[in-house]
Amino acid sequence: MSRSGAVIDAHHLEVTLVGPGLPSVADLRLTTTGDPDIPLEIAEVLFAPEKTNTVIVTTATTLDTKGSYQLFHQATGQWYAIAPSLIGIVISLLLAAALVQNFVFTRYLGLCVFFGVSRKRDTAIGMGVTFTIVGFCSGLLAWVLDRYVLRPLSLHFLEIIVFIGVVACLVQMTDTIMKKLHRTLHKKFGIYVVLITTNCIILAVPLLNAMNASGFWESLALALGSGLGFALALFLMSCARERADLAPVPLIFRGLPIAFILAGLFALAFLGFSGLQV
Amino acid sequence: MTDPLPPRLVLSPGPHLRAEMTTQQIMWWVSGALAPVYLWAVAIYGLRVIVLLVSGIGGAVAGEWLVNRLRSQAQTLSDGSAVLTGLLLVGTISPGLPAWMPAVGGFLGLVCAKMLFGGLGYNIFNPALVGRAIMMATFPVAMTTTWLTPRLGAFMGTDAVTQASPLGIMKLEGLAKATEILGMGPEYYWHLLVGLRVGSVGEVSVVLMLLGAGVLLWKRIIKWYIPLSVLAGLLLIALCSGIPLFHLLTGGLWFGAFFMATDYVTAPMMPKGQIIFGLGIGVLTGVIRIWGGYPEGICYAILMVNAVTPALNHWFRPRRPHWEGAPS
């Protein structure tokens, strides 16, 4: 059953039908995907303006604009799936993970590495790039393991240990391969690769994906978004810290203490994103 | 041994350009430019605005004095920046707030955002807005529900009426119902323009703010790059909402664009950086207003883009002039 419609707002959805003709309200049965026993009440069905075979269904019940629904047309025996478009989901997840729910400033994860390598701009960029790439690979690998090994065998309880293993192996492997293939690259990024194992974000991403039972693209979006968000946080922090290093900060606040205060002010600014619908 | 003769040739590293105005003069000019805005606030919200101002300025001044005292260094209060911070902070809060709250905000904003970084010129975030953001996180109910209905000559009477702010109504009720409640006719827009509306202390009268901004532009204390790009950025997003004029005239947009975002210390130094800075503030303000959880977003938008300022300064650096035949 492929996707043939989308939710427009809280009370309207748009469906492209297979055949012509306007179905009656009694002829349609709307349910939430995964919960086919409770029909949602339909108030009105109308043709969409300037589109063939497309109808606008008005519902009495409030719809979730990000939810997925099924519509059954009893006269033709046809099922229609109503879901948000994949690209929309991926973009919104990417933005959410990178900015709105930035792992560092709103979930307070990965702080040890964040404070450790944000002292200089160059190291921050190096760490950010390396982390984004490795985090993306580990997210992908963990998703495959979760979907095709852990779930079929009902081994959920092993999630944490398996994901730690995946991350550790991946990091070691990247380090070894880079050392053999590209000495210069290893010299530049080798130190960060090892540090990645101590970053909690890299473990949080597969765990979040497993908890939400995310699909392939959604998992990739979260993995990439978290990496980009971490890189952004590191970069902004390093610029600010380079400036604070030149300032006459009170002696007892030099170094890490002022970095903690800076991070707190960053988090205060990122509060503005709270409640943002993406 | 006699004193050495006063030097007749002074050698010092650049820059040798002298500004026409001292920091102190700039701070007092900005405060003066804001005076009509606050007088208007007293006229429509009553004498409690003065109490709030005393409290906010008192908190900010106390913060600066205390840190200087604890560091046993010379007091810097005479440069007027702490007074301006308190003044700006009170401009962004609702007039019905309990009088002790601005003091807390002013104190914390000044200490956390400015004095711990070494004082004036070294802060990364705008101290007044940090104070407001801290108050917003600490007293969320008081900060969003204590709006007063404007009444000309309010300082004569004492009874104040509470009402929701236009952006708050928009956020809570949605576009269709808010249009019905507010009655968005030409008369309503006229009230928004002159400042007969519910809002924060300093943000209500667009006309008086333009007057103040005109003075600052004329004295070349601020340049137009930042304010205009803030307005342009917001307009870009507001056009999607269908009521661009409403978004342009409500909220703390003008106050933020002309008096907050133009802060020398926390804004980028070069025009290109300033334009990107302004556009970023405008766009983020619109995004928070329309899709975000808060009714008004300019405070957080400026703080977020403040965080990018060091990077913008790094990307857009003044280049050393190179001309043909210049010695390298």
XYZ file of C-alpha atoms in Angstrom:
606
model
C 0.000 0.000 0.000
C 1.791 3.105 -1.185
C 1.250 6.605 0.112
C -1.582 8.433 -1.591
C -2.469 11.346 0.643
C -1.368 13.733 3.338
C -2.801 15.456 6.388
C -3.245 19.163 5.594
C -4.160 20.464 9.040
C -5.824 19.321 12.254
C -9.182 18.620 10.575
C -8.460 18.105 6.869
C -6.689 15.514 4.792
C -6.144 15.190 1.081
C -6.355 11.843 -0.740
C -5.856 10.984 -4.404
C -8.343 8.243 -5.317
C -7.857 5.506 -7.890
C -11.157 5.906 -9.710
C -13.346 8.928 -10.493
C -16.432 9.838 -8.517
C -17.037 11.330 -5.117
C -17.353 8.710 -2.359
C -20.022 9.278 0.276
C -19.191 9.812 3.926
C -20.759 6.485 4.921
C -18.669 4.720 2.281
C -15.323 5.693 3.841
C -13.664 4.337 6.959
C -10.723 6.266 8.418
C -8.454 4.683 11.024
C -5.098 5.368 12.571
C -2.348 3.128 11.178
C -1.718 0.292 13.598
C -5.121 0.756 15.286
C -7.702 -0.425 12.705
C -10.556 -1.084 15.154
C -11.432 2.504 16.088
C -12.827 4.493 13.143
C -12.362 8.262 13.190
C -15.455 10.306 12.488
C -15.649 11.922 9.025
C -17.727 15.071 8.643
C -17.549 15.877 4.949
C -15.967 14.778 1.651
C -15.411 17.303 -1.145
C -13.494 17.451 -4.427
C -10.253 19.362 -4.154
C -10.247 22.418 -6.443
C -8.345 22.075 -9.733
C -7.207 18.495 -9.155
C -8.632 15.355 -10.714
C -9.616 12.425 -8.524
C -8.413 14.226 -5.408
C -10.772 14.718 -2.500
C -10.518 16.693 0.713
C -11.812 14.775 3.721
C -12.941 16.846 6.686
C -12.893 15.026 9.996
C -14.667 15.715 13.248
C -11.814 14.265 15.277
C -8.591 16.217 15.558
C -5.780 14.766 13.463
C -2.078 14.706 14.139
C -0.340 16.455 11.234
C 2.642 14.146 11.626
C 0.610 10.939 12.155
C -0.173 8.299 9.552
C -3.719 7.127 8.789
C -5.503 4.572 6.609
C -8.618 5.201 4.559
C -10.793 2.300 3.347
C -13.197 2.868 0.475
C -15.870 0.195 0.899
C -17.426 0.518 -2.584
C -14.182 -0.289 -4.408
C -12.441 -2.228 -1.639
C -9.430 0.063 -1.981
C -7.030 1.032 0.857
C -5.325 4.397 0.914
C -2.384 5.270 3.121
C -2.167 8.800 4.456
C 1.246 9.751 5.816
C 3.570 12.740 5.783
C 6.052 12.673 2.923
C 9.369 10.977 3.606
C 11.436 13.993 2.598
C 9.421 16.140 5.005
C 10.024 13.733 7.865
C 13.730 13.449 7.121
C 14.227 17.213 6.890
C 12.250 17.885 10.063
C 14.158 15.179 11.958
C 17.458 16.541 10.700
C 16.592 20.090 11.787
C 15.231 18.903 15.107
C 18.333 16.881 15.925
C 20.755 19.584 14.780
C 19.117 22.749 16.136
C 15.822 22.536 17.987
C 16.791 19.607 20.186
C 20.514 20.104 19.919
C 22.138 17.245 21.797
C 24.580 19.484 23.618
C 22.494 22.557 24.502
C 19.066 21.053 25.129
C 19.733 17.416 26.080
C 23.094 18.074 27.767
C 24.834 15.051 26.222
C 28.424 14.713 25.050
C 29.593 17.398 27.467
C 32.986 15.894 28.331
C 34.189 16.001 24.751
C 32.395 19.311 24.253
C 34.404 21.006 27.000
C 37.541 19.047 26.246
C 38.081 20.019 22.624
C 36.310 23.381 22.300
C 39.321 25.360 23.420
C 40.641 26.078 19.920
C 38.744 26.553 16.687
C 40.904 24.137 14.637
C 40.516 21.230 17.027
C 36.794 21.938 17.292
C 36.368 21.734 13.520
C 38.446 18.527 13.361
C 36.431 16.898 16.100
C 33.141 18.050 14.602
C 33.893 16.630 11.147
C 35.246 13.348 12.480
C 32.350 12.900 14.853
C 29.738 13.579 12.178
C 31.225 10.928 9.878
C 31.791 8.265 12.519
C 28.440 8.953 14.201
C 26.663 8.564 10.876
C 28.366 5.188 10.206
C 27.697 3.885 13.701
C 24.049 4.962 13.538
C 23.670 3.066 10.274
C 25.399 -0.060 11.547
C 23.482 -0.039 14.813
C 20.181 0.295 12.956
C 20.989 -2.734 10.765
C 21.961 -4.801 13.816
C 18.879 -3.700 15.730
C 16.438 -4.360 12.911
C 17.831 -7.638 11.571
C 19.421 -9.267 14.613
C 18.194 -7.902 17.945
C 14.512 -7.474 17.073
C 13.896 -10.802 15.311
C 15.650 -12.624 18.158
C 13.899 -10.534 20.888
C 17.215 -9.460 22.335
C 16.230 -5.863 23.218
C 17.834 -6.135 26.609
C 21.236 -6.452 24.941
C 20.862 -3.098 23.150
C 23.258 -1.077 25.286
C 26.076 -3.597 25.305
C 25.724 -4.341 21.591
C 25.751 -0.644 20.678
C 28.791 0.008 22.860
C 30.490 -2.861 21.065
C 29.524 -1.469 17.674
C 30.873 1.972 18.516
C 34.104 0.639 19.986
C 34.755 -1.685 17.045
C 33.917 0.990 14.503
C 36.194 3.528 16.140
C 39.075 1.045 16.403
C 38.524 -0.038 12.806
C 38.450 3.544 11.506
C 41.623 4.281 13.419
C 43.476 1.249 12.038
C 42.289 1.738 8.470
C 43.154 5.402 8.515
C 46.590 4.675 9.928
C 47.363 2.211 7.138
C 45.809 4.083 4.237
C 46.308 7.748 4.941
C 49.054 8.779 7.342
C 48.437 12.534 7.048
C 44.731 12.189 7.677
C 45.456 9.985 10.664
C 47.889 12.499 12.043
C 45.271 15.216 11.755
C 42.155 13.373 12.942
C 43.494 10.250 14.707
C 43.323 11.733 18.179
C 39.674 12.729 17.756
C 38.656 9.292 16.499
C 39.792 7.717 19.752
C 38.030 10.423 21.769
C 34.723 9.659 20.058
C 34.241 6.529 22.160
C 33.869 8.758 25.212
C 31.067 10.802 23.631
C 27.633 9.858 24.917
C 25.831 11.215 21.840
C 27.166 8.366 19.745
C 25.445 5.886 22.078
C 22.323 8.002 22.527
C 21.514 8.019 18.802
C 21.141 4.227 18.294
C 19.329 3.917 21.629
C 16.844 6.642 20.662
C 16.357 5.009 17.264
C 15.734 1.629 18.854
C 13.338 3.121 21.419
C 11.269 4.902 18.743
C 11.502 1.907 16.363
C 12.592 4.356 13.652
C 12.744 3.415 9.980
C 15.923 3.449 7.918
C 15.767 7.044 6.673
C 14.614 8.389 10.029
C 17.563 6.733 11.745
C 19.962 8.146 9.201
C 18.460 11.626 9.652
C 18.852 11.448 13.439
C 22.429 10.167 13.169
C 23.421 12.873 10.701
C 21.510 15.622 12.500
C 23.045 14.811 15.864
C 26.525 14.893 14.327
C 25.905 18.216 12.599
C 24.378 19.675 15.757
C 27.386 18.591 17.813
C 29.762 20.039 15.217
C 27.839 23.339 15.248
C 27.853 23.497 19.039
C 31.587 22.800 19.150
C 32.356 25.400 16.505
C 30.294 28.184 18.112
C 31.680 27.360 21.536
C 35.272 27.363 20.313
C 34.840 30.815 18.708
C 33.326 32.176 21.921
C 36.008 30.573 24.095
C 38.812 31.972 21.959
C 37.302 35.394 22.599
C 36.864 34.742 26.314
C 40.501 33.613 26.541
C 41.601 37.096 25.499
C 39.302 38.824 27.989
C 40.337 39.862 31.519
C 38.202 37.153 33.113
C 38.524 37.029 36.934
C 41.355 34.685 37.865
C 39.205 32.030 39.515
C 36.955 31.856 36.458
C 39.684 31.399 33.835
C 39.552 28.260 31.684
C 36.882 25.695 32.445
C 34.675 27.730 34.859
C 34.014 30.461 32.302
C 33.431 27.724 29.698
C 30.710 26.264 31.929
C 29.090 29.684 32.262
C 29.347 30.184 28.495
C 27.704 26.823 27.873
C 24.943 27.808 30.285
C 24.350 31.042 28.368
C 24.294 29.104 25.077
C 21.701 26.750 26.545
C 19.696 29.791 27.729
C 19.679 31.117 24.160
C 18.656 27.716 22.777
C 15.658 27.747 25.144
C 14.075 29.919 22.472
C 13.661 26.815 20.325
C 11.651 24.984 22.976
C 8.207 24.036 21.754
C 9.127 24.702 18.120
C 7.155 22.603 15.654
C 9.315 21.343 12.806
C 67.382 63.338 40.625
C 65.106 65.522 38.553
C 62.011 64.283 36.808
C 62.560 63.369 33.157
C 61.319 65.925 30.693
C 57.826 65.299 29.330
C 58.165 63.282 26.116
C 58.141 65.337 22.956
C 57.664 62.415 20.594
C 55.088 59.798 21.584
C 55.543 56.362 20.047
C 52.614 53.971 20.340
C 51.153 51.083 18.347
C 47.994 51.652 16.247
C 45.107 52.403 16.005
C 45.698 56.127 16.100
C 42.204 57.177 15.048
C 40.327 58.870 17.858
C 36.564 58.493 18.093
C 34.587 61.681 18.407
C 32.581 60.333 21.330
C 33.599 58.617 24.510
C 31.854 55.467 25.712
C 30.230 57.504 28.443
C 28.756 59.999 25.987
C 27.407 57.194 23.782
C 25.713 55.483 26.723
C 24.008 58.708 27.796
C 22.943 59.528 24.240
C 21.309 56.086 23.923
C 19.615 56.505 27.307
C 18.427 59.950 26.255
C 17.088 58.626 22.964
C 15.057 56.117 24.956
C 13.634 58.768 27.311
C 10.486 59.564 25.231
C 9.700 55.839 25.008
C 9.783 55.481 28.798
C 7.867 58.719 29.366
C 5.155 57.315 27.106
C 5.193 54.093 29.143
C 4.673 56.125 32.336
C 1.821 57.971 30.628
C -0.079 54.829 29.646
C 0.902 52.315 32.338
C 1.288 54.580 35.313
C 3.960 55.381 37.876
C 4.769 51.729 38.483
C 7.019 51.920 35.399
C 9.308 54.207 37.381
C 9.399 51.700 40.240
C 10.361 48.963 37.746
C 13.071 51.192 36.270
C 14.550 51.934 39.687
C 14.510 48.236 40.507
C 16.063 47.078 37.201
C 18.737 49.775 37.109
C 19.437 49.225 40.804
C 19.973 45.492 40.243
C 22.306 46.061 37.309
C 24.326 48.752 39.084
C 24.577 46.588 42.214
C 25.900 43.680 40.125
C 28.633 45.760 38.512
C 29.572 47.466 41.775
C 29.755 44.170 43.675
C 31.971 42.369 41.167
C 34.323 45.345 40.900
C 34.441 45.501 44.685
C 35.144 41.778 45.049
C 37.902 41.983 42.443
C 39.183 45.067 44.265
C 39.505 47.032 41.060
C 38.451 50.537 40.071
C 34.692 51.075 39.830
C 33.437 51.265 36.237
C 29.926 52.531 36.984
C 30.621 55.987 35.621
C 30.732 54.725 32.027
C 26.941 54.444 32.216
C 26.717 50.994 30.655
C 25.198 49.344 33.731
C 22.468 52.000 33.876
C 21.736 51.448 30.182
C 21.591 47.676 30.703
C 19.017 48.111 33.481
C 17.059 50.556 31.338
C 17.010 48.163 28.368
C 16.061 45.209 30.569
C 13.016 47.036 31.934
C 12.054 47.887 28.352
C 11.597 44.193 27.572
C 9.390 43.152 30.507
C 5.674 43.449 31.104
C 4.583 46.517 33.111
C 2.562 44.571 35.686
C 5.523 42.589 37.001
C 6.228 42.596 40.775
C 8.786 45.314 41.456
C 11.533 43.079 42.887
C 11.832 40.865 39.796
C 13.683 43.311 37.489
C 16.314 43.725 40.219
C 16.997 39.973 40.147
C 17.138 39.931 36.359
C 19.365 42.985 36.139
C 21.770 41.679 38.768
C 22.087 38.177 37.291
C 22.262 39.427 33.703
C 25.020 41.859 34.492
C 27.053 39.450 36.621
C 26.694 36.297 34.476
C 26.827 37.851 31.032
C 29.181 40.783 31.514
C 31.223 41.051 34.691
C 32.408 37.428 34.751
C 33.766 37.908 31.234
C 35.808 40.892 32.334
C 33.419 43.827 32.084
C 32.354 46.162 29.295
C 33.648 45.139 25.879
C 34.265 41.486 26.624
C 30.769 40.058 26.970
C 29.571 37.644 24.282
C 25.839 37.863 25.031
C 23.779 41.004 25.558
C 23.532 41.390 29.381
C 20.034 42.907 29.320
C 18.673 40.044 27.232
C 20.446 37.429 29.331
C 18.728 39.034 32.324
C 15.385 38.782 30.567
C 15.979 35.168 29.494
C 16.885 34.247 33.081
C 13.696 35.952 34.315
C 11.694 34.153 31.632
C 13.091 30.802 32.817
C 12.680 31.653 36.506
C 9.338 33.494 36.616
C 7.545 32.162 33.492
C 4.033 32.900 34.749
C 4.700 36.434 35.967
C 6.596 37.264 32.791
C 3.790 36.210 30.445
C 0.588 37.117 32.282
C 1.084 40.503 33.917
C 0.278 42.725 30.934
C -1.603 45.964 31.574
C -4.190 47.662 29.402
C -2.874 51.049 28.236
C -4.884 54.045 29.485
C -3.827 57.584 28.714
C -3.206 59.413 31.949
C -2.798 56.158 33.844
C -0.476 57.795 36.354
C -3.466 59.651 37.834
C -5.364 56.558 38.931
C -4.174 53.381 40.552
C -6.367 50.562 39.228
C -4.736 48.571 36.449
C -6.507 46.110 34.135
C -4.791 42.937 32.993
C -5.089 41.769 29.399
C -3.179 39.422 27.086
C -0.606 40.811 24.642
C -1.454 40.762 20.902
C 1.220 38.157 20.108
C 0.092 36.085 23.095
C -3.479 36.089 21.777
C -2.155 35.148 18.333
C -0.199 32.218 19.771
C -3.009 30.985 21.977
C -6.070 31.452 19.777
C -4.705 31.091 16.247
C -4.979 33.512 13.360
C -8.743 33.417 12.693
C -9.881 33.927 16.276
C -7.171 36.486 17.061
C -8.291 38.598 14.101
C -11.794 38.549 15.549
C -10.666 39.475 19.087
C -8.250 42.204 18.082
C -10.405 43.582 15.276
C -7.608 44.240 12.830
C -8.852 47.344 11.069
C -6.959 50.511 10.126
C -7.748 51.906 13.563
C -6.056 48.947 15.240
C -2.919 49.385 13.147
C -2.919 53.079 14.017
C -2.996 52.135 17.703
C -0.082 49.762 17.154
C 1.872 52.525 15.455
C 1.393 55.193 18.128
C 1.611 52.705 20.987
C -1.857 52.379 22.447
C -1.606 48.666 22.958
C -0.757 45.949 25.446
C 2.945 45.192 25.500
C 6.273 45.393 27.282
C 7.317 48.663 28.890
C 9.600 49.893 26.127
C 8.178 48.306 23.031
C 4.735 49.848 22.570
C 5.242 53.090 20.671
C 6.812 52.498 17.266
C 6.727 56.225 16.459
C 8.657 57.263 19.586
C 11.170 54.473 19.052
C 11.717 55.684 15.491
C 12.304 59.160 16.898
C 14.967 57.802 19.263
C 16.499 55.679 16.532
C 16.577 58.746 14.264
C 18.607 60.621 16.873
C 21.059 57.727 17.189
C 21.396 57.433 13.406
C 21.896 61.185 13.105
C 24.602 61.159 15.795
C 26.131 58.144 13.991
C 25.948 56.100 17.160
C 24.252 53.254 15.295
C 24.325 52.371 11.616
C 21.351 51.214 9.580
C 22.788 47.820 8.517
C 21.608 45.846 11.527
C 18.132 47.344 12.196
C 17.085 47.285 8.534
C 18.247 43.713 8.000
C 16.396 42.628 11.174
C 13.184 44.161 9.793
C 13.816 42.598 6.361
C 14.458 39.164 7.874
C 11.237 39.278 9.870
C 9.253 40.520 6.872
C 10.503 37.518 4.893
C 8.947 35.104 7.392
C 5.922 37.278 8.193
C 4.878 37.224 4.540
C 4.207 33.472 4.956
C 1.840 34.196 7.841
C -0.530 36.389 5.816
C -0.445 39.319 8.271
C 2.992 40.877 7.677
C 1.951 44.333 8.902
C 0.746 42.925 12.223
C 4.020 41.079 12.793
C 6.000 44.143 11.790
C 4.247 46.440 14.280
C 3.812 44.203 17.343
C 6.184 42.689 19.829
C 9.591 44.007 20.712
C 10.778 44.074 17.115
C 11.671 47.764 16.842
C 13.063 47.955 20.368
C 15.222 44.898 19.653
C 16.297 45.962 16.185
C 17.338 49.522 17.045
C 18.410 49.376 20.688
C 19.383 45.768 21.454
C 20.857 44.228 18.319
C 22.989 47.312 17.644
C 24.996 46.852 20.857
C 28.628 47.343 19.779
C 30.075 44.577 21.869
C 27.805 41.721 20.868
C 27.274 42.605 17.183
C 29.755 41.826 14.390
C 32.162 44.562 13.376
C 32.037 44.541 9.562
C 28.978 45.531 7.469
C 28.683 42.136 5.733
C 28.709 40.349 9.057
C 26.221 42.855 10.448
C 23.771 42.242 7.609
C 23.924 38.464 8.079
C 23.577 39.019 11.839
C 20.463 41.172 11.341
C 18.846 38.834 8.840
C 19.463 35.918 11.202
C 17.736 37.769 14.058
C 14.748 38.691 11.891
C 14.262 35.204 10.472
C 14.634 33.481 13.854
C 12.203 35.952 15.452
C 9.608 35.134 12.806
C 10.207 31.388 13.113
C 9.768 31.456 16.901
C 6.674 33.683 16.678
C 4.897 31.589 14.056
C 6.045 28.029 14.734
C 7.731 28.229 18.141
C 6.533 27.775 21.691
C 6.907 31.427 22.755
C 4.664 34.267 21.571
C 7.611 36.616 21.021
C 11.038 35.491 19.865
C 13.234 38.536 19.431
C 14.970 38.130 22.788
C 16.017 34.552 22.070
C 16.741 35.333 18.415
C 19.231 38.048 19.402
C 20.843 35.764 22.003
C 21.200 32.929 19.467
C 22.764 35.172 16.860
C 24.998 36.712 19.568
C 26.425 33.207 19.859
C 27.396 33.317 16.173
C 28.973 36.792 16.399
C 32.523 35.585 17.208
C 32.358 33.310 14.156
C 31.005 36.136 11.963
C 33.839 38.371 13.152
C 36.264 35.634 12.177
C 34.789 35.165 8.698
C 34.433 38.846 7.843
C 37.655 40.403 8.977
C 38.794 43.828 7.920
C 41.336 43.328 5.152
C 44.541 45.275 5.118
C 44.314 47.629 2.158
C 46.501 46.585 -0.760
C 47.260 48.934 -3.554
C 49.632 48.802 -6.487
C 53.216 49.301 -5.528
C 52.557 49.129 -1.796
C 55.529 47.931 0.209
C 54.806 44.409 1.391
